[in-house]
Coordinates of C-alpha atoms in Angstrom, one line a residue:
M1 CA -27.0 -20.0 6.5
I2 CA -28.5 -17.9 3.7
P3 CA -31.2 -20.1 2.0
N4 CA -30.3 -19.2 -1.6
G5 CA -26.6 -18.6 -1.0
T6 CA -24.6 -15.4 -1.1
L7 CA -25.4 -13.1 -4.1
E8 CA -22.6 -11.7 -6.2
L9 CA -23.3 -8.1 -7.1
T10 CA -21.3 -5.9 -9.5
A11 CA -20.3 -2.4 -8.4
D12 CA -22.6 -0.6 -10.9
P13 CA -25.6 1.5 -10.1
G14 CA -28.0 -1.5 -10.1
G15 CA -25.7 -3.5 -7.8
I16 CA -25.2 -0.6 -5.4
T17 CA -29.0 -0.1 -5.2
Q18 CA -29.6 -3.8 -4.6
A19 CA -26.9 -3.8 -1.9
A20 CA -28.5 -0.8 -0.1
D21 CA -31.9 -2.5 -0.2
L22 CA -30.4 -5.6 1.4
L23 CA -28.9 -3.4 4.2
R24 CA -32.3 -1.8 4.8
Q25 CA -33.8 -5.3 5.2
G26 CA -31.3 -5.9 8.0
L27 CA -29.1 -8.2 5.9
L28 CA -25.4 -8.3 5.6
V29 CA -23.4 -7.1 2.5
A30 CA -19.6 -7.3 2.0
F31 CA -18.2 -4.3 0.1
A32 CA -14.8 -2.9 -0.9
T33 CA -13.2 0.0 0.9
E34 CA -9.8 1.4 0.2
T35 CA -8.4 -0.6 3.1
V36 CA -10.0 -4.1 3.1
Y37 CA -13.5 -5.5 2.3
G38 CA -15.9 -4.7 5.1
L39 CA -18.9 -6.8 6.2
G40 CA -21.7 -4.2 6.4
G41 CA -24.9 -4.2 8.4
D42 CA -27.2 -1.3 9.5
A43 CA -25.5 0.1 12.7
R44 CA -28.9 1.0 14.1
N45 CA -30.4 -2.5 13.8
S46 CA -29.3 -4.7 16.6
Q47 CA -30.4 -7.9 14.8
A48 CA -28.3 -7.0 11.8
V49 CA -25.3 -6.2 14.0
A50 CA -25.7 -9.5 15.9
G51 CA -25.7 -11.1 12.5
I52 CA -22.2 -9.6 11.8
Y53 CA -20.9 -11.1 15.1
E54 CA -22.5 -14.5 14.2
A55 CA -21.2 -14.6 10.6
K56 CA -17.6 -13.7 11.7
G57 CA -17.6 -15.7 14.9
R58 CA -16.4 -12.4 16.4
P59 CA -16.3 -11.8 20.2
S60 CA -19.1 -9.5 21.2
F61 CA -16.8 -7.5 23.5
N62 CA -14.9 -6.3 20.4
P63 CA -16.5 -3.1 19.1
L64 CA -17.2 -2.2 15.4
I65 CA -16.5 0.8 13.2
A66 CA -19.5 2.7 11.8
H67 CA -18.9 3.9 8.3
V68 CA -20.7 7.1 7.2
A69 CA -20.9 9.1 4.0
S70 CA -19.4 12.4 5.4
A71 CA -18.2 14.3 8.4
D72 CA -21.6 15.9 8.7
A73 CA -23.2 12.5 8.9
A74 CA -20.7 11.5 11.6
Q75 CA -21.8 14.4 13.8
R76 CA -25.3 13.0 14.0
F77 CA -23.9 10.2 16.2
V78 CA -20.9 11.6 18.1
E79 CA -19.8 14.6 20.0
W80 CA -17.6 16.6 17.7
S81 CA -14.5 18.5 18.8
D82 CA -11.8 20.8 17.3
R83 CA -9.4 17.8 17.1
A84 CA -12.0 15.8 15.3
E85 CA -12.5 18.7 12.9
A86 CA -8.8 19.0 12.2
L87 CA -8.3 15.3 11.6
S88 CA -11.4 14.8 9.5
A89 CA -10.4 17.8 7.4
A90 CA -7.0 16.4 6.8
F91 CA -7.7 12.7 6.3
W92 CA -11.4 12.2 5.4
P93 CA -12.4 10.6 3.2
G94 CA -9.7 8.1 3.9
P95 CA -8.2 5.3 6.1
L96 CA -8.6 7.1 9.5
T97 CA -11.1 6.1 12.2
L98 CA -12.0 8.5 15.1
V99 CA -13.3 7.2 18.4
L100 CA -15.5 9.9 20.0
P101 CA -18.2 10.1 22.7
L102 CA -21.7 9.2 21.6
R103 CA -24.3 11.9 21.2
A104 CA -27.6 11.8 23.1
G105 CA -30.2 10.2 20.9
H106 CA -27.6 8.7 18.6
G107 CA -29.7 5.6 17.7
I108 CA -26.6 3.3 17.3
S109 CA -27.1 -0.3 18.5
P110 CA -25.2 -0.9 21.7
L111 CA -23.8 -4.1 20.0
V112 CA -21.7 -1.8 17.7
T113 CA -20.0 -0.1 20.7
A114 CA -19.8 -3.3 22.8
G115 CA -21.5 -1.3 25.5
L116 CA -19.0 1.6 25.5
E117 CA -20.0 5.2 25.6
T118 CA -17.9 5.9 22.5
L119 CA -18.3 5.2 18.8
A120 CA -15.5 4.4 16.2
V121 CA -16.5 6.2 13.0
R122 CA -14.9 6.9 9.6
V123 CA -15.6 8.1 6.1
P124 CA -14.1 5.7 3.6
A125 CA -12.5 7.1 0.4
H126 CA -13.4 4.2 -1.9
G127 CA -15.8 5.3 -4.6
T128 CA -18.2 2.4 -4.4
A129 CA -18.3 2.4 -0.6
R130 CA -19.2 6.1 -0.7
K131 CA -21.9 5.5 -3.3
L132 CA -23.3 2.6 -1.2
L133 CA -23.3 4.8 2.0
A134 CA -25.0 7.7 0.2
E135 CA -27.6 5.3 -1.3
F136 CA -28.3 3.7 2.1
D137 CA -28.3 7.1 3.9
G138 CA -27.3 5.7 7.3
P139 CA -24.4 4.4 9.4
V140 CA -23.1 1.0 8.3
A141 CA -21.2 -1.1 10.9
A142 CA -18.5 -2.9 9.0
P143 CA -15.6 -4.9 10.4
S144 CA -13.4 -6.8 7.9
A145 CA -15.3 -9.4 5.9
N146 CA -13.6 -12.5 7.2
P147 CA -14.0 -15.1 9.9
S148 CA -12.8 -13.5 13.2
G149 CA -9.1 -13.7 13.8
Q150 CA -8.2 -14.8 10.3
I151 CA -6.4 -12.9 7.5
S152 CA -8.3 -9.8 6.4
P153 CA -9.8 -9.9 2.8
T154 CA -8.6 -7.6 0.1
T155 CA -10.6 -9.2 -2.8
A156 CA -14.1 -10.5 -3.2
D157 CA -12.6 -14.0 -3.6
H158 CA -11.1 -13.8 -0.1
V159 CA -14.6 -12.8 1.3
R160 CA -16.3 -15.7 -0.6
A161 CA -13.7 -18.2 0.7
G162 CA -14.5 -17.3 4.4
L163 CA -18.2 -16.2 4.4
D164 CA -20.0 -17.7 1.4
G165 CA -23.5 -18.8 2.5
R166 CA -23.3 -16.8 5.8
I167 CA -24.0 -13.3 4.3
A168 CA -26.6 -12.0 1.8
A169 CA -24.3 -10.5 -0.8
I170 CA -20.8 -9.5 -1.9
L171 CA -20.5 -6.2 -3.8
D172 CA -17.4 -6.9 -5.9
D173 CA -15.2 -4.0 -6.9
G174 CA -11.8 -5.6 -7.4
P175 CA -8.8 -5.5 -5.1
C176 CA -8.4 -2.9 -2.3
G177 CA -5.8 -0.3 -2.7
V178 CA -4.4 0.4 0.7
G179 CA -4.5 -3.1 2.0
V180 CA -4.2 -2.5 5.8
E181 CA -7.1 -1.3 7.9
S182 CA -7.6 2.2 9.0
T183 CA -5.6 4.0 11.7
I184 CA -7.7 4.4 14.8
V185 CA -7.3 7.5 17.0
G186 CA -9.1 7.9 20.3
L187 CA -10.4 11.4 21.0
A188 CA -12.7 10.8 24.0
G189 CA -9.9 12.0 26.2
E190 CA -6.3 12.9 25.4
P191 CA -5.6 11.8 21.9
A192 CA -4.4 8.2 21.6
L193 CA -3.3 5.9 18.9
L194 CA -5.5 2.9 19.4
R195 CA -4.5 1.0 16.2
P196 CA -1.9 1.9 13.6
G197 CA -3.1 1.7 10.0
G198 CA -3.4 3.4 6.6
V199 CA -2.5 6.9 7.9
A200 CA 0.9 7.2 9.4
L201 CA 1.3 8.3 13.1
E202 CA 3.7 11.1 12.1
Q203 CA 1.0 12.6 9.8
I204 CA -1.6 12.6 12.6
E205 CA 0.8 14.1 15.2
T206 CA 1.7 16.9 12.7
V207 CA -2.0 17.8 12.2
L208 CA -2.7 17.8 16.0
N209 CA 0.7 19.3 17.0
A210 CA 0.7 16.8 19.8
R211 CA 2.1 13.4 20.6
L212 CA -0.4 10.5 20.8
H213 CA -0.6 8.1 23.8
H214 CA -0.2 4.5 22.6
H215 CA -2.6 1.6 23.4
Q216 CA -0.7 -1.0 25.4
P217 CA -1.1 -4.8 25.6
G218 CA -3.4 -5.5 28.6
D219 CA -5.3 -2.2 28.2
L220 CA -9.1 -2.5 28.0
L221 CA -10.5 -2.9 24.5
T222 CA -11.6 0.6 23.4
A223 CA -11.6 0.1 19.6
P224 CA -11.7 -2.6 16.9
G225 CA -8.5 -4.5 16.1
Q226 CA -6.9 -4.5 19.5
L227 CA -7.0 -8.3 20.1
Q228 CA -3.4 -9.6 20.5
S229 CA -4.0 -12.6 18.2
H230 CA -5.5 -11.5 14.9
Y231 CA -5.0 -11.8 11.1
A232 CA -3.8 -15.3 11.9
P233 CA -2.8 -17.9 9.2
D234 CA -3.3 -21.5 9.9
A235 CA 0.4 -22.3 10.5
P236 CA 2.9 -20.6 12.7
V237 CA 4.5 -17.2 11.6
R238 CA 8.1 -16.3 12.4
L239 CA 9.1 -12.6 12.1
N240 CA 12.3 -10.7 11.3
A241 CA 13.6 -13.8 9.4
R242 CA 16.7 -13.4 7.3
S243 CA 16.2 -16.8 5.6
R244 CA 14.0 -19.9 5.6
Q245 CA 14.2 -22.6 8.3
G246 CA 13.0 -26.1 7.7
D247 CA 9.8 -26.3 5.7
E248 CA 9.0 -22.6 5.9
V249 CA 7.9 -20.3 3.1
L250 CA 9.4 -16.8 3.2
L251 CA 7.5 -13.6 2.7
G252 CA 10.1 -11.1 1.7
F253 CA 10.6 -7.3 1.6
G254 CA 13.3 -5.7 -0.5
S255 CA 16.0 -7.5 -2.3
V256 CA 15.8 -11.0 -0.8
D257 CA 15.4 -14.6 -2.1
C258 CA 11.9 -15.4 -1.1
D259 CA 8.7 -17.3 -2.1
L260 CA 6.6 -14.1 -2.3
N261 CA 7.7 -10.5 -2.0
L262 CA 5.7 -7.7 -0.5
S263 CA 7.8 -5.1 -2.4
A264 CA 11.1 -6.0 -4.1
D265 CA 11.8 -2.2 -4.3
G266 CA 11.3 -1.8 -0.5
D267 CA 8.2 0.4 -1.0
L268 CA 6.1 0.4 2.2
T269 CA 3.0 1.6 0.4
Q270 CA 3.2 -1.2 -2.0
A271 CA 3.9 -3.7 0.8
A272 CA 0.9 -2.6 2.8
A273 CA -1.4 -3.0 -0.3
N274 CA 0.0 -6.5 -0.8
L275 CA 0.2 -7.7 2.8
F276 CA -3.1 -9.6 3.3
S277 CA -3.2 -11.0 -0.3
A278 CA 0.3 -12.4 0.2
L279 CA -0.7 -13.9 3.6
H280 CA -3.6 -15.6 1.9
K281 CA -1.5 -17.0 -0.9
L282 CA 1.2 -18.4 1.5
N283 CA -1.4 -19.7 3.9
E284 CA -2.7 -21.9 1.1
T285 CA 0.6 -23.8 1.1
G286 CA -0.1 -25.1 4.6
R287 CA 3.5 -24.5 5.6
P288 CA 5.0 -22.4 8.4
M289 CA 5.7 -18.9 7.4
A290 CA 8.7 -16.7 7.9
V291 CA 8.7 -12.9 7.2
S292 CA 11.5 -10.6 6.4
P293 CA 12.2 -7.6 8.6
I294 CA 10.0 -4.6 7.8
P295 CA 11.2 -1.0 8.6
D296 CA 9.2 0.3 11.6
H297 CA 8.3 3.7 10.3
G298 CA 5.5 5.2 8.3
L299 CA 3.2 2.5 7.0
G300 CA 5.7 0.0 8.3
V301 CA 4.3 0.5 11.8
A302 CA 0.9 -0.8 10.6
I303 CA 2.4 -3.6 8.7
N304 CA 4.5 -4.8 11.7
D305 CA 1.4 -4.4 14.0
R306 CA -0.5 -6.8 11.7
L307 CA 2.4 -9.2 11.4
R308 CA 2.9 -9.3 15.2
R309 CA -0.8 -10.2 15.7
A310 CA -0.5 -12.8 13.0
A311 CA 2.4 -14.4 14.8
A312 CA 1.0 -14.1 18.3
P313 CA -0.3 -17.1 20.3
R314 CA -3.9 -17.8 19.3
D315 CA -6.6 -16.2 21.5
T316 CA -8.9 -18.8 23.0

């Protein structure tokens, strides 16, 4: 536990400078990105990275994403390629993570990569995150800032509820805009979709002019966010529900009678931004949860991926 508790920092120049100083000391800082709040630690400092796993209760075989300030910064740590150049030019800064082979002399802690010879790296679009990375001037390992397997945080209050007293500070910059984590694309071999997310598969395939292989259940973990049970509320979750059963609360989409609606207008972008906040709110009821069908295209692919993991049997 942190002796004096978790600091609350505002996202102004003073707060950003203080957050960067804490990272340099090997301490952990939660900060907003456009996707969800990340729990940041110096990706070159094994003690700091171990602290991330400890604070989250995260399995050490589950690799982390390194956040950097620019594509040029990413190339200090990974072997670049034409495909990486094309995707970074199209989608960075933004909610896309690339998994690439590590460069010689990279300096990244092996705890970040879970012992793999690849690194997951991205350049976030969120203004405060980018200022923090520029101020820190180094790679920041940052999984979602929540206890492992639980609902991802899209506000500072979500972070505080799960990690207060376990981390040095929270850099509060309001709610996250995208609301689901980044899409992860593997480029260490043939291009592969390792996790759907904030950039739609169709957009990526258009840029690459190629179809992506899809990660399958039972495949080895090669990137963050591939555990089958994840984002899990306390009570059971039932998917593709047309109505409530028993004591359930209904999370809706479109024009339905429900307890909370991801998007009454059927807007997938709005639904993605609201997803984790809605799961948090309904989880507070302590009742089983039912979820309306979500179209499985565009951002709906990422939303359905998160919902399937929320509904999956809990990993032990």
